[in-house]
Amino acid sequence: MWRDWLRAYADAWENADPGVVELFTEDATYLSQPFREPHTGRDGIRAYWAGATATQRDTEVLIGDPLVAGDHVVAEWWTTMVEDDGPVTLPGVLLLDFDGDECRALREYWAYEPGRHEPFPEWGRFEGDQPAADHAAAWADAYERAWRAGDADAAAALYAEDVSFRSHAFREPVRGRAAVRDYTARAFAAEEDRVARLGRPLAAGAGAAVEYWTTYVEEGAAQTLAGCVLMSFDANGAVTTSRDYWHVADERRDPPAGWGRFG
């Protein structure tokens, strides 16, 4: 069911098809960016979709291997298209709640880059044979504590020695626990008056997804960082691969309804 839904969603995007609304319940919510108001109901989704796709052409959408837990699905996409100013690449992650064959809630995080770019090697898949459900909740609890405390050592200790850590879809990955510790220390040092929150993980097979929402002050200005991290783990619960999609607002913002949980 969900594979058919994801393929139909990708096809609708490629063809700017307003019939995409038939994939959603009558009262569905569609949160296209964490700092926007959600589009509600099929009429609201139809209006958003028409505006979003109006300037897009030659659109190609790839869908990664989804994480599925009951009525909840997380799936990456990688989209290339041509807009008025030229080709662009838009990768992101969908967080979906289903009611039968229809989606009743969608929220997403994404990145944007001019030009056509191929997916990075680990995009859209989760390697390994360790069940992520055994480790994801413990990771989220421990990382939230480390982030709130600004403790880069405690945060880095949650990663494998040979971890591949990609903080943004268009950045090169940081490799190894020591490099993750250095990256994290720089990020924590720039933040003052932080409040970090991590959501409830969705884990399936070898992969897990966790949302985060952090407010802080950087160089005297309040900011909010909202995103979703996708991970896999080793047998000891250490993160072996990590990649993020996120957005920043230049003010303190509260999470929207439904944030950080599934269902």
Short mmCIF file of the C-alpha atoms (twelve columns), coordinates in Angstrom:
data_MODEL
# 
_entry.id   MODEL 
# 
loop_
_atom_site.group_PDB 
_atom_site.id 
_atom_site.type_symbol 
_atom_site.label_atom_id 
_atom_site.label_alt_id 
_atom_site.label_comp_id 
_atom_site.label_asym_id 
_atom_site.label_seq_id 
_atom_site.Cartn_x 
_atom_site.Cartn_y 
_atom_site.Cartn_z 
_atom_site.pdbx_PDB_model_num 
ATOM 1   C CA . MET A 1   0.000   0.000  0.000   1 
ATOM 2   C CA . TRP A 2   2.576   2.584  1.068   1 
ATOM 3   C CA . ARG A 3   4.860   1.772  -1.881  1 
ATOM 4   C CA . ASP A 4   1.964   2.468  -4.244  1 
ATOM 5   C CA . TRP A 5   1.245   5.701  -2.361  1 
ATOM 6   C CA . LEU A 6   4.852   6.896  -2.582  1 
ATOM 7   C CA . ARG A 7   5.056   6.103  -6.292  1 
ATOM 8   C CA . ALA A 8   1.762   7.893  -6.917  1 
ATOM 9   C CA . TYR A 9   3.000   10.911 -4.957  1 
ATOM 10  C CA . ALA A 10  6.225   11.004 -6.995  1 
ATOM 11  C CA . ASP A 11  4.271   10.663 -10.259 1 
ATOM 12  C CA . ALA A 12  1.942   13.496 -9.244  1 
ATOM 13  C CA . TRP A 13  4.922   15.727 -8.485  1 
ATOM 14  C CA . GLU A 14  6.608   14.922 -11.784 1 
ATOM 15  C CA . ASN A 15  3.415   15.760 -13.667 1 
ATOM 16  C CA . ALA A 16  2.223   18.691 -11.502 1 
ATOM 17  C CA . ASP A 17  -0.982  16.701 -11.114 1 
ATOM 18  C CA . PRO A 18  -3.636  18.306 -8.874  1 
ATOM 19  C CA . GLY A 19  -5.050  14.797 -8.463  1 
ATOM 20  C CA . VAL A 20  -2.419  14.356 -5.746  1 
ATOM 21  C CA . VAL A 21  -5.158  15.390 -3.308  1 
ATOM 22  C CA . GLU A 22  -6.822  12.008 -3.810  1 
ATOM 23  C CA . LEU A 23  -3.880  10.499 -1.908  1 
ATOM 24  C CA . PHE A 24  -4.973  12.372 1.242   1 
ATOM 25  C CA . THR A 25  -7.927  12.132 3.592   1 
ATOM 26  C CA . GLU A 26  -10.562 14.868 3.390   1 
ATOM 27  C CA . ASP A 27  -9.233  16.466 6.596   1 
ATOM 28  C CA . ALA A 28  -5.522  15.821 6.045   1 
ATOM 29  C CA . THR A 29  -2.798  18.225 7.147   1 
ATOM 30  C CA . TYR A 30  0.224   18.942 4.941   1 
ATOM 31  C CA . LEU A 31  3.121   20.762 6.625   1 
ATOM 32  C CA . SER A 32  5.502   21.672 3.813   1 
ATOM 33  C CA . GLN A 33  8.073   23.331 6.079   1 
ATOM 34  C CA . PRO A 34  8.238   23.353 9.888   1 
ATOM 35  C CA . PHE A 35  7.934   27.144 10.197  1 
ATOM 36  C CA . ARG A 36  4.935   27.488 7.874   1 
ATOM 37  C CA . GLU A 37  1.270   27.057 8.651   1 
ATOM 38  C CA . PRO A 38  -0.030  23.627 7.594   1 
ATOM 39  C CA . HIS A 39  -2.196  23.251 4.514   1 
ATOM 40  C CA . THR A 40  -5.419  21.630 5.649   1 
ATOM 41  C CA . GLY A 41  -7.959  19.505 3.827   1 
ATOM 42  C CA . ARG A 42  -7.909  18.591 0.171   1 
ATOM 43  C CA . ASP A 43  -8.737  22.143 -0.904  1 
ATOM 44  C CA . GLY A 44  -5.816  23.544 1.050   1 
ATOM 45  C CA . ILE A 45  -3.449  20.901 -0.287  1 
ATOM 46  C CA . ARG A 46  -4.675  21.469 -3.858  1 
ATOM 47  C CA . ALA A 47  -4.018  25.214 -3.602  1 
ATOM 48  C CA . TYR A 48  -0.539  24.682 -2.162  1 
ATOM 49  C CA . TRP A 49  0.329   22.058 -4.768  1 
ATOM 50  C CA . ALA A 50  -0.769  24.268 -7.662  1 
ATOM 51  C CA . GLY A 51  1.398   27.119 -6.434  1 
ATOM 52  C CA . ALA A 52  4.423   24.957 -5.612  1 
ATOM 53  C CA . THR A 53  4.512   23.172 -8.977  1 
ATOM 54  C CA . ALA A 54  3.534   26.112 -11.191 1 
ATOM 55  C CA . THR A 55  7.135   27.113 -11.933 1 
ATOM 56  C CA . GLN A 56  8.578   23.584 -12.040 1 
ATOM 57  C CA . ARG A 57  9.276   21.589 -15.204 1 
ATOM 58  C CA . ASP A 58  11.335  18.577 -16.258 1 
ATOM 59  C CA . THR A 59  10.815  17.246 -12.741 1 
ATOM 60  C CA . GLU A 60  12.307  13.887 -11.754 1 
ATOM 61  C CA . VAL A 61  11.599  12.359 -8.344  1 
ATOM 62  C CA . LEU A 62  13.446  9.484  -6.696  1 
ATOM 63  C CA . ILE A 63  12.093  7.821  -3.531  1 
ATOM 64  C CA . GLY A 64  14.401  6.036  -1.089  1 
ATOM 65  C CA . ASP A 65  13.759  2.889  0.930   1 
ATOM 66  C CA . PRO A 66  11.076  3.821  3.457   1 
ATOM 67  C CA . LEU A 67  10.881  3.113  7.155   1 
ATOM 68  C CA . VAL A 68  7.470   1.618  7.950   1 
ATOM 69  C CA . ALA A 69  5.961   1.070  11.401  1 
ATOM 70  C CA . GLY A 70  2.250   0.344  11.375  1 
ATOM 71  C CA . ASP A 71  0.427   3.349  9.885   1 
ATOM 72  C CA . HIS A 72  3.567   5.509  9.921   1 
ATOM 73  C CA . VAL A 73  6.119   5.912  7.135   1 
ATOM 74  C CA . VAL A 74  9.331   7.909  6.714   1 
ATOM 75  C CA . ALA A 75  10.827  8.191  3.230   1 
ATOM 76  C CA . GLU A 76  13.513  10.297 1.589   1 
ATOM 77  C CA . TRP A 77  13.074  11.901 -1.789  1 
ATOM 78  C CA . TRP A 78  15.588  13.361 -4.235  1 
ATOM 79  C CA . THR A 79  14.099  15.716 -6.820  1 
ATOM 80  C CA . THR A 80  15.708  17.563 -9.712  1 
ATOM 81  C CA . MET A 81  13.774  20.111 -11.725 1 
ATOM 82  C CA . VAL A 82  14.046  23.266 -13.785 1 
ATOM 83  C CA . GLU A 83  12.689  26.513 -12.366 1 
ATOM 84  C CA . ASP A 84  12.706  30.009 -13.868 1 
ATOM 85  C CA . ASP A 85  16.329  30.603 -12.854 1 
ATOM 86  C CA . GLY A 86  17.552  27.206 -14.058 1 
ATOM 87  C CA . PRO A 87  17.967  23.665 -12.731 1 
ATOM 88  C CA . VAL A 88  17.766  22.970 -9.003  1 
ATOM 89  C CA . THR A 89  17.980  19.946 -6.713  1 
ATOM 90  C CA . LEU A 90  15.597  19.464 -3.808  1 
ATOM 91  C CA . PRO A 91  16.192  16.465 -1.498  1 
ATOM 92  C CA . GLY A 92  14.219  15.868 1.664   1 
ATOM 93  C CA . VAL A 93  12.356  13.511 3.944   1 
ATOM 94  C CA . LEU A 94  8.618   12.841 4.275   1 
ATOM 95  C CA . LEU A 95  7.047   11.918 7.625   1 
ATOM 96  C CA . LEU A 96  3.651   10.359 6.947   1 
ATOM 97  C CA . ASP A 97  0.726   9.107  9.029   1 
ATOM 98  C CA . PHE A 98  -1.844  6.973  7.222   1 
ATOM 99  C CA . ASP A 99  -5.525  6.206  7.619   1 
ATOM 100 C CA . GLY A 100 -5.994  3.128  5.498   1 
ATOM 101 C CA . ASP A 101 -4.738  3.861  1.987   1 
ATOM 102 C CA . GLU A 102 -4.796  7.639  2.448   1 
ATOM 103 C CA . CYS A 103 -2.381  9.970  4.183   1 
ATOM 104 C CA . ARG A 104 -3.898  11.976 7.035   1 
ATOM 105 C CA . ALA A 105 -0.786  13.928 8.054   1 
ATOM 106 C CA . LEU A 106 2.379   14.863 6.149   1 
ATOM 107 C CA . ARG A 107 5.305   16.908 7.368   1 
ATOM 108 C CA . GLU A 108 8.652   17.298 5.670   1 
ATOM 109 C CA . TYR A 109 12.171  18.689 5.922   1 
ATOM 110 C CA . TRP A 110 14.325  19.432 2.906   1 
ATOM 111 C CA . ALA A 111 17.365  21.136 1.395   1 
ATOM 112 C CA . TYR A 112 17.697  23.219 -1.772  1 
ATOM 113 C CA . GLU A 113 20.660  23.717 -4.093  1 
ATOM 114 C CA . PRO A 114 20.982  25.327 -7.539  1 
ATOM 115 C CA . GLY A 115 22.029  22.931 -10.310 1 
ATOM 116 C CA . ARG A 116 21.425  19.258 -10.906 1 
ATOM 117 C CA . HIS A 117 23.110  17.010 -8.349  1 
ATOM 118 C CA . GLU A 118 23.155  13.232 -7.972  1 
ATOM 119 C CA . PRO A 119 22.217  11.647 -4.627  1 
ATOM 120 C CA . PHE A 120 25.103  11.007 -2.254  1 
ATOM 121 C CA . PRO A 121 26.147  7.343  -1.922  1 
ATOM 122 C CA . GLU A 122 24.221  6.451  1.249   1 
ATOM 123 C CA . TRP A 123 21.088  8.371  0.312   1 
ATOM 124 C CA . GLY A 124 17.789  6.548  0.515   1 
ATOM 125 C CA . ARG A 125 18.970  3.399  2.263   1 
ATOM 126 C CA . PHE A 126 19.941  2.012  5.646   1 
ATOM 127 C CA . GLU A 127 22.816  -0.442 5.773   1 
ATOM 128 C CA . GLY A 128 23.461  -3.079 8.401   1 
ATOM 129 C CA . ASP A 129 21.593  -5.878 10.114  1 
ATOM 130 C CA . GLN A 130 21.063  -4.337 13.555  1 
ATOM 131 C CA . PRO A 131 17.418  -3.607 14.453  1 
ATOM 132 C CA . ALA A 132 17.292  0.144  14.968  1 
ATOM 133 C CA . ALA A 133 14.288  -0.124 17.293  1 
ATOM 134 C CA . ASP A 134 16.592  -1.596 19.939  1 
ATOM 135 C CA . HIS A 135 18.700  1.571  20.029  1 
ATOM 136 C CA . ALA A 136 16.873  4.615  18.667  1 
ATOM 137 C CA . ALA A 137 14.993  5.626  21.834  1 
ATOM 138 C CA . ALA A 138 18.113  5.343  23.983  1 
ATOM 139 C CA . TRP A 139 20.055  7.450  21.466  1 
ATOM 140 C CA . ALA A 140 17.388  10.168 21.415  1 
ATOM 141 C CA . ASP A 141 17.277  10.405 25.224  1 
ATOM 142 C CA . ALA A 142 21.062  10.518 25.538  1 
ATOM 143 C CA . TYR A 143 21.604  12.977 22.707  1 
ATOM 144 C CA . GLU A 144 18.950  15.336 24.029  1 
ATOM 145 C CA . ARG A 145 20.724  15.409 27.405  1 
ATOM 146 C CA . ALA A 146 24.093  16.019 25.758  1 
ATOM 147 C CA . TRP A 147 22.728  18.781 23.521  1 
ATOM 148 C CA . ARG A 148 21.014  20.550 26.404  1 
ATOM 149 C CA . ALA A 149 24.232  20.404 28.417  1 
ATOM 150 C CA . GLY A 150 26.425  21.417 25.485  1 
ATOM 151 C CA . ASP A 151 28.489  18.285 26.147  1 
ATOM 152 C CA . ALA A 152 30.257  17.381 22.897  1 
ATOM 153 C CA . ASP A 153 32.078  14.448 24.495  1 
ATOM 154 C CA . ALA A 154 28.830  12.828 25.633  1 
ATOM 155 C CA . ALA A 155 27.269  13.431 22.215  1 
ATOM 156 C CA . ALA A 156 30.240  11.976 20.304  1 
ATOM 157 C CA . ALA A 157 30.284  8.906  22.539  1 
ATOM 158 C CA . LEU A 158 26.974  7.868  20.939  1 
ATOM 159 C CA . TYR A 159 28.669  7.361  17.542  1 
ATOM 160 C CA . ALA A 160 30.761  4.484  16.219  1 
ATOM 161 C CA . GLU A 161 34.487  4.929  15.683  1 
ATOM 162 C CA . ASP A 162 33.996  4.759  11.916  1 
ATOM 163 C CA . VAL A 163 30.686  6.659  11.686  1 
ATOM 164 C CA . SER A 164 29.710  8.532  8.533   1 
ATOM 165 C CA . PHE A 165 28.006  11.733 9.719   1 
ATOM 166 C CA . ARG A 166 26.419  13.996 7.102   1 
ATOM 167 C CA . SER A 167 25.041  17.217 8.603   1 
ATOM 168 C CA . HIS A 168 23.514  18.464 5.337   1 
ATOM 169 C CA . ALA A 169 22.608  16.897 2.020   1 
ATOM 170 C CA . PHE A 170 25.064  19.103 0.119   1 
ATOM 171 C CA . ARG A 171 28.003  18.889 2.512   1 
ATOM 172 C CA . GLU A 172 30.677  16.235 2.572   1 
ATOM 173 C CA . PRO A 173 30.281  13.759 5.427   1 
ATOM 174 C CA . VAL A 174 32.298  13.961 8.628   1 
ATOM 175 C CA . ARG A 175 33.939  10.570 9.190   1 
ATOM 176 C CA . GLY A 176 34.910  9.047  12.505  1 
ATOM 177 C CA . ARG A 177 33.932  9.698  16.118  1 
ATOM 178 C CA . ALA A 178 36.753  12.180 16.737  1 
ATOM 179 C CA . ALA A 179 35.688  14.289 13.758  1 
ATOM 180 C CA . VAL A 180 32.067  14.183 14.932  1 
ATOM 181 C CA . ARG A 181 33.226  15.367 18.354  1 
ATOM 182 C CA . ASP A 182 35.076  18.316 16.786  1 
ATOM 183 C CA . TYR A 183 32.100  19.253 14.605  1 
ATOM 184 C CA . THR A 184 29.703  19.006 17.542  1 
ATOM 185 C CA . ALA A 185 31.958  21.019 19.846  1 
ATOM 186 C CA . ARG A 186 32.043  23.878 17.321  1 
ATOM 187 C CA . ALA A 187 28.268  23.785 16.922  1 
ATOM 188 C CA . PHE A 188 27.599  23.696 20.677  1 
ATOM 189 C CA . ALA A 189 30.093  26.492 21.331  1 
ATOM 190 C CA . ALA A 190 28.170  28.825 19.035  1 
ATOM 191 C CA . GLU A 191 24.896  28.274 20.930  1 
ATOM 192 C CA . GLU A 192 23.817  30.094 24.086  1 
ATOM 193 C CA . ASP A 193 20.627  29.739 26.118  1 
ATOM 194 C CA . ARG A 194 19.737  26.565 24.240  1 
ATOM 195 C CA . VAL A 195 16.645  24.430 24.710  1 
ATOM 196 C CA . ALA A 196 16.952  21.140 22.819  1 
ATOM 197 C CA . ARG A 197 14.092  18.730 22.219  1 
ATOM 198 C CA . LEU A 198 14.139  15.407 20.409  1 
ATOM 199 C CA . GLY A 199 10.995  13.635 19.290  1 
ATOM 200 C CA . ARG A 200 9.899   10.046 19.578  1 
ATOM 201 C CA . PRO A 201 11.809  7.896  17.094  1 
ATOM 202 C CA . LEU A 202 10.282  5.897  14.297  1 
ATOM 203 C CA . ALA A 203 12.401  2.807  13.766  1 
ATOM 204 C CA . ALA A 204 12.025  -0.073 11.336  1 
ATOM 205 C CA . GLY A 205 14.563  -2.615 10.183  1 
ATOM 206 C CA . ALA A 206 18.045  -1.123 10.237  1 
ATOM 207 C CA . GLY A 207 16.936  2.529  10.174  1 
ATOM 208 C CA . ALA A 208 15.478  5.151  12.467  1 
ATOM 209 C CA . ALA A 209 14.215  8.718  12.117  1 
ATOM 210 C CA . VAL A 210 14.171  11.291 14.939  1 
ATOM 211 C CA . GLU A 211 12.967  14.883 14.774  1 
ATOM 212 C CA . TYR A 212 14.703  17.636 16.734  1 
ATOM 213 C CA . TRP A 213 13.680  21.163 17.681  1 
ATOM 214 C CA . THR A 214 16.218  23.463 19.331  1 
ATOM 215 C CA . THR A 215 16.094  27.138 20.213  1 
ATOM 216 C CA . TYR A 216 19.240  29.087 21.067  1 
ATOM 217 C CA . VAL A 217 21.015  32.413 20.768  1 
ATOM 218 C CA . GLU A 218 23.900  32.755 18.313  1 
ATOM 219 C CA . GLU A 219 25.889  35.994 18.096  1 
ATOM 220 C CA . GLY A 220 23.149  37.751 20.036  1 
ATOM 221 C CA . ALA A 221 20.310  36.618 17.763  1 
ATOM 222 C CA . ALA A 222 17.606  34.114 18.680  1 
ATOM 223 C CA . GLN A 223 17.257  31.153 16.344  1 
ATOM 224 C CA . THR A 224 15.314  27.919 16.004  1 
ATOM 225 C CA . LEU A 225 16.745  24.799 14.369  1 
ATOM 226 C CA . ALA A 226 14.198  22.155 13.339  1 
ATOM 227 C CA . GLY A 227 15.093  18.974 11.525  1 
ATOM 228 C CA . CYS A 228 15.054  15.223 11.166  1 
ATOM 229 C CA . VAL A 229 18.002  12.849 11.441  1 
ATOM 230 C CA . LEU A 230 18.093  9.412  9.785   1 
ATOM 231 C CA . MET A 231 20.377  6.828  11.372  1 
ATOM 232 C CA . SER A 232 21.559  3.241  11.556  1 
ATOM 233 C CA . PHE A 233 23.343  1.532  14.456  1 
ATOM 234 C CA . ASP A 234 25.852  -1.166 15.334  1 
ATOM 235 C CA . ALA A 235 25.271  -4.012 17.785  1 
ATOM 236 C CA . ASN A 236 26.308  -1.797 20.707  1 
ATOM 237 C CA . GLY A 237 23.818  0.926  19.836  1 
ATOM 238 C CA . ALA A 238 26.403  3.327  18.416  1 
ATOM 239 C CA . VAL A 239 25.392  5.301  15.321  1 
ATOM 240 C CA . THR A 240 27.125  4.074  12.156  1 
ATOM 241 C CA . THR A 241 25.462  6.375  9.601   1 
ATOM 242 C CA . SER A 242 23.694  9.686  10.179  1 
ATOM 243 C CA . ARG A 243 22.222  12.269 7.803   1 
ATOM 244 C CA . ASP A 244 20.107  15.342 8.437   1 
ATOM 245 C CA . TYR A 245 17.529  17.566 6.791   1 
ATOM 246 C CA . TRP A 246 16.755  20.816 8.608   1 
ATOM 247 C CA . HIS A 247 15.537  24.420 8.562   1 
ATOM 248 C CA . VAL A 248 16.504  27.510 10.584  1 
ATOM 249 C CA . ALA A 249 14.282  30.415 11.649  1 
ATOM 250 C CA . ASP A 250 15.730  33.728 12.841  1 
ATOM 251 C CA . GLU A 251 13.575  33.791 15.971  1 
ATOM 252 C CA . ARG A 252 12.417  31.504 18.749  1 
ATOM 253 C CA . ARG A 253 9.565   29.326 17.538  1 
ATOM 254 C CA . ASP A 254 7.489   26.630 19.216  1 
ATOM 255 C CA . PRO A 255 6.977   23.265 17.511  1 
ATOM 256 C CA . PRO A 256 3.775   22.823 15.478  1 
ATOM 257 C CA . ALA A 257 1.002   20.470 16.515  1 
ATOM 258 C CA . GLY A 258 1.961   16.851 15.991  1 
ATOM 259 C CA . TRP A 259 5.676   17.558 15.989  1 
ATOM 260 C CA . GLY A 260 8.004   14.859 17.296  1 
ATOM 261 C CA . ARG A 261 5.559   11.988 17.317  1 
ATOM 262 C CA . PHE A 262 3.830   9.587  14.993  1 
ATOM 263 C CA . GLY A 263 0.123   8.927  15.242  1 
# 
